[in-house]
GROMACS .gro file of C-alpha atoms in nm:
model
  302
    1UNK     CA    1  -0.390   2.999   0.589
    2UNK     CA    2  -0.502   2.679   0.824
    3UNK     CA    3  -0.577   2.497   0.497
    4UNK     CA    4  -0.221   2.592   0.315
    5UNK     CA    5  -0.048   2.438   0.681
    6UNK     CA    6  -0.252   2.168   0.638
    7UNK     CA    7  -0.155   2.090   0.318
    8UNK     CA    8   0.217   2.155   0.365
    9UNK     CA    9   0.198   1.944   0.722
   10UNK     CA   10   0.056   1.657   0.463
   11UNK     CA   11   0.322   1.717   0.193
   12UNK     CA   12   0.576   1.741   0.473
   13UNK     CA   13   0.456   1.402   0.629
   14UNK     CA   14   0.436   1.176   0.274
   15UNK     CA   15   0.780   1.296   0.188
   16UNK     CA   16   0.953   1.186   0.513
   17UNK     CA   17   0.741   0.848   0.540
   18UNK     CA   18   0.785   0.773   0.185
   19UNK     CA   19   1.193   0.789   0.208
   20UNK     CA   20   1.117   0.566   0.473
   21UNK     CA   21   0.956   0.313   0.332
   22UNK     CA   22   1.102   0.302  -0.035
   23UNK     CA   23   1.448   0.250   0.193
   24UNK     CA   24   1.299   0.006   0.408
   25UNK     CA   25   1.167  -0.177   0.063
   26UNK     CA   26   1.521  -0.165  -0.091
   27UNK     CA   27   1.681  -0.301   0.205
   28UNK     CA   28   1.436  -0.591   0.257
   29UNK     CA   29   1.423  -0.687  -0.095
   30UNK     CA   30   1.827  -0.663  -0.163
   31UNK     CA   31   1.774  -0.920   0.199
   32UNK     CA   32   1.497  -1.108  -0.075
   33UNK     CA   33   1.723  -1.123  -0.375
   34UNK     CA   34   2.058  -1.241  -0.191
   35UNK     CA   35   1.888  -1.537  -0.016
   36UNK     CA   36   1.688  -1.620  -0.393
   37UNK     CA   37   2.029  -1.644  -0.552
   38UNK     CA   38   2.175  -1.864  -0.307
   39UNK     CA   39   1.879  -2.067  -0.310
   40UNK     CA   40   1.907  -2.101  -0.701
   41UNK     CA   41   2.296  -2.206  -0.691
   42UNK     CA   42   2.242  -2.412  -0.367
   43UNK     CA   43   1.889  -2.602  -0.429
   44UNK     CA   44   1.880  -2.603  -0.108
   45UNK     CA   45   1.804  -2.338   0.198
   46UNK     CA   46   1.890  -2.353   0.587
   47UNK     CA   47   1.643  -2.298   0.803
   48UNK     CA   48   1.778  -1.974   0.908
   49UNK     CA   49   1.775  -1.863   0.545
   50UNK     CA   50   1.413  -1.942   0.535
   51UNK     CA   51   1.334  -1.727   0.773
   52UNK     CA   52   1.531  -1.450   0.649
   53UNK     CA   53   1.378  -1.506   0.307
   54UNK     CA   54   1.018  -1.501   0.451
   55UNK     CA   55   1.094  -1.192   0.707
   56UNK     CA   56   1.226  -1.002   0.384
   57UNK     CA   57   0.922  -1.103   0.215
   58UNK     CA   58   0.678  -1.022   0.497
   59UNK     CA   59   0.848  -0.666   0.533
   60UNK     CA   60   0.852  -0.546   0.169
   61UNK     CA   61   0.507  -0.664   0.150
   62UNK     CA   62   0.403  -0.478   0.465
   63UNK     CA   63   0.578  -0.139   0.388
   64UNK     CA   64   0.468  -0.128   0.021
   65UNK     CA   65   0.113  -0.183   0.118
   66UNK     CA   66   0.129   0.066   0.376
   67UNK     CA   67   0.289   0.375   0.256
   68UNK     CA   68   0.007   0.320  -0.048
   69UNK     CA   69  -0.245   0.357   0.262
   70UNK     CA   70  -0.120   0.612   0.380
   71UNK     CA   71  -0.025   0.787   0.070
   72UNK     CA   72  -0.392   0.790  -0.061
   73UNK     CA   73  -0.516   0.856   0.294
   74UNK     CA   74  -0.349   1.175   0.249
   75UNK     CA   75  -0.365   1.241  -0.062
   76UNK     CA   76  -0.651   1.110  -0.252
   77UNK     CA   77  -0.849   0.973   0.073
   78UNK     CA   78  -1.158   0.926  -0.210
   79UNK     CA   79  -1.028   0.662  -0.369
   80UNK     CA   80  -0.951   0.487  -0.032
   81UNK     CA   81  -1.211   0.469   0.131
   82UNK     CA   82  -1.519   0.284  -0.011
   83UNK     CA   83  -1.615  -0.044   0.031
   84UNK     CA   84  -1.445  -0.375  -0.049
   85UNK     CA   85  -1.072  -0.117  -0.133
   86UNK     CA   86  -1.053  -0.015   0.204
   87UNK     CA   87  -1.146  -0.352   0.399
   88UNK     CA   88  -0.879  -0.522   0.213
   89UNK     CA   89  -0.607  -0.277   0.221
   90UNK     CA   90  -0.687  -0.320   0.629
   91UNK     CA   91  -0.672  -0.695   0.552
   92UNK     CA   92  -0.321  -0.717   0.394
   93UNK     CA   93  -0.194  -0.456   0.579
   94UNK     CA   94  -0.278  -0.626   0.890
   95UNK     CA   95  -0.168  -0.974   0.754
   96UNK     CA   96   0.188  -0.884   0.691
   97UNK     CA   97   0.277  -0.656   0.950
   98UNK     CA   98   0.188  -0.919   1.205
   99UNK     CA   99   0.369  -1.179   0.978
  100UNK     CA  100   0.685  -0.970   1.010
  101UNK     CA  101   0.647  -0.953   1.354
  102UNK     CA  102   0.615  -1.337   1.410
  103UNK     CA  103   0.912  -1.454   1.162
  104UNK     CA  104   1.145  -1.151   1.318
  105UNK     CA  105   1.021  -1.372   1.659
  106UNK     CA  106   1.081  -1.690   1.553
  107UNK     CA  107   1.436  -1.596   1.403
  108UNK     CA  108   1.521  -1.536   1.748
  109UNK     CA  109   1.438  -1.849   1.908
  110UNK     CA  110   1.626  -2.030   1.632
  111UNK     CA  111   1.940  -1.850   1.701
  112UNK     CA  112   1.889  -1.901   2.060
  113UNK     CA  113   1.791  -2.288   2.064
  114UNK     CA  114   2.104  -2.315   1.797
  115UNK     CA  115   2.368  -2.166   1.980
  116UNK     CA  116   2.269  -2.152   2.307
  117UNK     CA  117   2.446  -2.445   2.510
  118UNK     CA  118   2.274  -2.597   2.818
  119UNK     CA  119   2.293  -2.927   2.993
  120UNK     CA  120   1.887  -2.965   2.920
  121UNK     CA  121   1.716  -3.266   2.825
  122UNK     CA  122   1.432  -3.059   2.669
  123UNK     CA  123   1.659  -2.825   2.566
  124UNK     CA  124   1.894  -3.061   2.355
  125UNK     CA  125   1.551  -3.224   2.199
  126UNK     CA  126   1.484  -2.892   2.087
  127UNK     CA  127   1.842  -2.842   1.916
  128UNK     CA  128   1.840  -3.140   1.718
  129UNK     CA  129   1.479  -3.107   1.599
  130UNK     CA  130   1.422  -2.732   1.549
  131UNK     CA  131   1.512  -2.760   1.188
  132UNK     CA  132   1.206  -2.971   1.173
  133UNK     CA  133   1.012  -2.735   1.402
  134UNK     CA  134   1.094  -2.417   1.207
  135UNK     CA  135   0.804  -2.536   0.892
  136UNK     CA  136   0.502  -2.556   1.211
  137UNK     CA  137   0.623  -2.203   1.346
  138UNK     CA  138   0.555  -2.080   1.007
  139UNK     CA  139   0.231  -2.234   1.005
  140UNK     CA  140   0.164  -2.086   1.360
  141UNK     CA  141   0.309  -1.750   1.305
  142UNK     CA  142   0.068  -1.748   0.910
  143UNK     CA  143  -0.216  -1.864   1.121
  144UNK     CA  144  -0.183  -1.561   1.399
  145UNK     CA  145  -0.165  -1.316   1.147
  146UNK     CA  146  -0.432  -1.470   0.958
  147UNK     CA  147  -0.629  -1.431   1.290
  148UNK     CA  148  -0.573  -0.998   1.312
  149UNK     CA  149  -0.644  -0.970   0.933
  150UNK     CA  150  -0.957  -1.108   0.937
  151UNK     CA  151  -1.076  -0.957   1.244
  152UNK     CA  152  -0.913  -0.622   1.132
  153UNK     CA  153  -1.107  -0.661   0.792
  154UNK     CA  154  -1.454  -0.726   1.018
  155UNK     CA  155  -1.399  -0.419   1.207
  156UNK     CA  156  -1.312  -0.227   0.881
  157UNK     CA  157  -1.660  -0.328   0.658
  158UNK     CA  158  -1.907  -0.188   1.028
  159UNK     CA  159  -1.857   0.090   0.955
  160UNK     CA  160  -1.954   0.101   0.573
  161UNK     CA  161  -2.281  -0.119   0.704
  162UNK     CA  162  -2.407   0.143   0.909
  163UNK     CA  163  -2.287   0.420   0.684
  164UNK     CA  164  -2.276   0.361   0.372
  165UNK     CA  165  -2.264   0.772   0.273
  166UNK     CA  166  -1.913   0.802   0.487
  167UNK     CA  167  -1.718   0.783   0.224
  168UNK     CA  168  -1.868   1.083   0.022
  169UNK     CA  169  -1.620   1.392  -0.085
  170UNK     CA  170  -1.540   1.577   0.299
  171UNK     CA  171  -1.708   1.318   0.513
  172UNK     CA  172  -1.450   1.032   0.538
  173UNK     CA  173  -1.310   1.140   0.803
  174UNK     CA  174  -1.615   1.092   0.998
  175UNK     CA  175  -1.661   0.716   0.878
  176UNK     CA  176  -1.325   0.686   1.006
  177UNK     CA  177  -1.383   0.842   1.351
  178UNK     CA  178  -1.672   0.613   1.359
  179UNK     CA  179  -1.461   0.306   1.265
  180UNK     CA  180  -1.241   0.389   1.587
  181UNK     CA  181  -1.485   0.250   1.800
  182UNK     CA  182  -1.459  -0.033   1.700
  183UNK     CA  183  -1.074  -0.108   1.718
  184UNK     CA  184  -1.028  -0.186   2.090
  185UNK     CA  185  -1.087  -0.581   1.987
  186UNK     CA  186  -0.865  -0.572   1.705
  187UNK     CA  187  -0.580  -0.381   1.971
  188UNK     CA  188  -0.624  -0.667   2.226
  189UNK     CA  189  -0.545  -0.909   1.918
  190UNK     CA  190  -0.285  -0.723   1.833
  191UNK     CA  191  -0.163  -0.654   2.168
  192UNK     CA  192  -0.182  -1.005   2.282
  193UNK     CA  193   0.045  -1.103   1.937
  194UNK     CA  194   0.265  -0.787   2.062
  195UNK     CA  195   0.311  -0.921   2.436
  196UNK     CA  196   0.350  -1.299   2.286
  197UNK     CA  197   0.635  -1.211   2.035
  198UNK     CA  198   0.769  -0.940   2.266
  199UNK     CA  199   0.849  -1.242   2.550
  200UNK     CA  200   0.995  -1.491   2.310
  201UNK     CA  201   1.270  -1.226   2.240
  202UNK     CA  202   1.301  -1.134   2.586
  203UNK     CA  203   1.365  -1.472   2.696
  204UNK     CA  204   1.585  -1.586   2.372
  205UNK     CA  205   1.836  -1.259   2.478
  206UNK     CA  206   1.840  -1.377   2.835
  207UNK     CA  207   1.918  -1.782   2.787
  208UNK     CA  208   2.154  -1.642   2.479
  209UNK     CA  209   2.331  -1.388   2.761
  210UNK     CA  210   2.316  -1.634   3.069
  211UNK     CA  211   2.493  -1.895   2.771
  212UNK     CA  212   2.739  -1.665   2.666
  213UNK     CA  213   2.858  -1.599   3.040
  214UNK     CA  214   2.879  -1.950   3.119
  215UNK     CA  215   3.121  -2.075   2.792
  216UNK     CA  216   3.330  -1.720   2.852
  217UNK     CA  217   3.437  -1.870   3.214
  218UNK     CA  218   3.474  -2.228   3.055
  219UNK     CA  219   3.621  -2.124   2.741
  220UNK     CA  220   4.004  -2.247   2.656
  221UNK     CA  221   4.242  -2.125   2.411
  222UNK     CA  222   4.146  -2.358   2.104
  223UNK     CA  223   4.014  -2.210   1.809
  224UNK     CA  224   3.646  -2.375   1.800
  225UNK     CA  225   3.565  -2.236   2.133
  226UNK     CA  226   3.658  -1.912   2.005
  227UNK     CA  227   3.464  -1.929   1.747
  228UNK     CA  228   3.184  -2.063   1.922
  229UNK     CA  229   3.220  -1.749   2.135
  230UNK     CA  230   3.182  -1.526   1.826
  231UNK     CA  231   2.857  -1.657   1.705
  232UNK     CA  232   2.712  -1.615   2.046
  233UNK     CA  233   2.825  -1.252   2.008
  234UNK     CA  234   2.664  -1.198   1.683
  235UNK     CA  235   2.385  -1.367   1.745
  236UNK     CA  236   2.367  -1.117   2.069
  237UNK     CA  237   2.429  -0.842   1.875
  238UNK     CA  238   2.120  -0.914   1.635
  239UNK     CA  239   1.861  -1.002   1.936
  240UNK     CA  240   1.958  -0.711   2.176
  241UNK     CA  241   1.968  -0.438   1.917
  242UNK     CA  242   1.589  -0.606   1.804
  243UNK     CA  243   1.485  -0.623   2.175
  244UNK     CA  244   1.605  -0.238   2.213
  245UNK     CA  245   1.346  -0.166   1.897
  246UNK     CA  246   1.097  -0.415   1.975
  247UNK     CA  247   1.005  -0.237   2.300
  248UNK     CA  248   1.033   0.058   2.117
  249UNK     CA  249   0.735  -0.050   1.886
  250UNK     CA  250   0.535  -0.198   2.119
  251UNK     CA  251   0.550   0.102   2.350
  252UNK     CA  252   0.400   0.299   1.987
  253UNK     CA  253   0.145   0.022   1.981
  254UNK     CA  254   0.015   0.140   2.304
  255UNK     CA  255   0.062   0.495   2.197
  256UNK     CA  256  -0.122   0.416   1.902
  257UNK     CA  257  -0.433   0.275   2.107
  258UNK     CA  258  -0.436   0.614   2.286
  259UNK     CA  259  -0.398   0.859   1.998
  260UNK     CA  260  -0.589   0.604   1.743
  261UNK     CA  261  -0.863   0.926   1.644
  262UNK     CA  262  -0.654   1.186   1.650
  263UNK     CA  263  -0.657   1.350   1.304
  264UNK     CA  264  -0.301   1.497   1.181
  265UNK     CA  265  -0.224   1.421   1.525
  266UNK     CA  266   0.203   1.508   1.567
  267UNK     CA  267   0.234   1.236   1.814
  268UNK     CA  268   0.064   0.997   1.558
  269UNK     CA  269   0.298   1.113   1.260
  270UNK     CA  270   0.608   1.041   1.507
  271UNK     CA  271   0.476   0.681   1.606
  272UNK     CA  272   0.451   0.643   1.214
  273UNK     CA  273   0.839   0.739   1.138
  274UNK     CA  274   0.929   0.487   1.394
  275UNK     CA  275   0.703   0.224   1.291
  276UNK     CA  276   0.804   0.253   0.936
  277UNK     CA  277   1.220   0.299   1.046
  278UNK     CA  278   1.174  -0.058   1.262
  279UNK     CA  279   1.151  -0.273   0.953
  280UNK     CA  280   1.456  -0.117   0.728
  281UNK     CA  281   1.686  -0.051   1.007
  282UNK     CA  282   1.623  -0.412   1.169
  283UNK     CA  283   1.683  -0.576   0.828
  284UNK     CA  284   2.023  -0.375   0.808
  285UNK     CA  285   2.134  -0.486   1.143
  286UNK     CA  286   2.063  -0.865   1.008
  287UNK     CA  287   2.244  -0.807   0.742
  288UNK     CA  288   2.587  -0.703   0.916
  289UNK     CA  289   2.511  -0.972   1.144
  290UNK     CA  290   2.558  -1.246   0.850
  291UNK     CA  291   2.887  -1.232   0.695
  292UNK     CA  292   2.773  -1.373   0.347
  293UNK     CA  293   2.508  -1.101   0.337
  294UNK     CA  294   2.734  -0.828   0.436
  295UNK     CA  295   2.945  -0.900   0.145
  296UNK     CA  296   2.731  -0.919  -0.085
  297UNK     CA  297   2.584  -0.552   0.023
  298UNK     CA  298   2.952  -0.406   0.042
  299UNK     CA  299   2.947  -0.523  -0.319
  300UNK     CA  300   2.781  -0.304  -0.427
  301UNK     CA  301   2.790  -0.004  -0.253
  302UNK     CA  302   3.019   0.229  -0.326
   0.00000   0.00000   0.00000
């Protein structure tokens, strides 16, 4: 009876997280496929749209690589975990998830140094240059992530060093519990990445809301204030609903730390539906936030 609720729990679980993901996927790569075409017909891309193209990239990547981790984990945990398969799923895994997380960071400081308006000296350098800028946070943001991976794939090959029998039929599990020890340097990593990201939002929405304020009580009645009102809006709109989940997921980060080697754990299967609803559900919200791209999705939906 324990083992038939076990193995409906683990039915139940890959059912919900794979709707999850395969929506997140579809979302990310419609994001993917709008900006490609544009790019074809244009020649050209905006630094915004590069961005977008390499957030939807990042994303699709991460959520296809990890519902196939976690699908096997479940599943067919034999074929995931021996050596060299299970170091680089870690690897990737690691790699693009903290990828996403820079590029979604980076999108908002570009909307904030673009239409934010201050009376800055620094600030105004930073306006006419971030175009320029954008290619080195890239760089930065590819470097970061490059960072976790590898230390994520380090952490991942100890344990198949010291035990090279913990992958055998019934005792991966305790290969994996044995692995756990050895995640607190990859979590400060990650954490510090977390923390990093988490402020450059944080202080994006605030100059974006204290900028907003200020052109609402200077504002006249012509028709380019108004619109510059509007894009401050939207842009709002996109960073404060990503701050609201960003906090979210970092507070499952933490979580995550804590309930890291608990097996079928429900706490751990909830911090999983969030973590894989964050991706999807933020690229939707970009997409109604960008009138081109919410066009082309009304298109064709029915």
């Amino acid at each position: 009876a324990q083992q038939s609720n076990v193995t409906a729990y683990g039915a139940t679980a890959v059912a919900i997280i794979s709707l999850e993901a395969f929506a997140g996927m579809w979302i990310n790569a419609f994001l993917v496929c709008v900006i490609c075409t544009a790019w074809v017909k244009k020649k050209t891309l905006n630094s915004n749209e590069k961005i977008l193209l390499l957030l939807g990239c990042s994303r699709f990547c991460s959520l296809c690589l990890s519902w196939v981790y976690y699908f096997l984990s479940i599943i067919y945990p034999n074929y995931l975990y021996v050596h060299t398969i299970f170091q680089l799923a870690i690897f990737f895994q690691s790699f693009f998830t903290h990828c996403s997380l820079w590029f979604s960071a980076c999108l908002c400081v570009f909307y904030c140094i673009k239409i934010a308006n201050f009376r800055n000296r620094f600030f105004n350098y930073m306006k006419v240059k971030i175009d320029r800028i954008v290619p080195w946070l890239f760089l930065g943001s590819g470097i970061l992530a490059l960072a976790v991976g590898i230390l994520a794939y380090d952490i991942a090959a100890k344990p198949h060093c010291n035990n090279r029998n913990s992958t055998a039929q019934g005792n991966f599990w305790k290969g994996k519990i044995k692995m756990d020890k050895h995640f607190f340097p990859s979590f400060f990593l990650a954490g510090f990445e977390y923390a990093a990201s988490f402020m450059a939002v944080i202080f994006s929405a605030v100059f974006l809301l204290f900028s907003l304020w200020r052109h609402k009580h200077k504002m006249q009645t012509n028709s380019m204030n108004s619109l510059s009102v509007e894009a401050h809006i939207r842009a709002m709109k996109s960073i404060l609903s990503f701050l609201v989940m960003y906090s979210i997921n970092f507070v499952c980060l933490v979580l995550e730390m804590v309930y890291v080697t608990k097996k079928a754990s429900h706490m751990t299967f909830l911090i999983l539906v969030f973590r894989y609803t964050f991706p999807g559900v933020h690229s939707l919200i970009l997409i109604f936030s960008n009138p081109r791209l919410e066009k082309a999705l009304l298109k064709i939906l029915p």
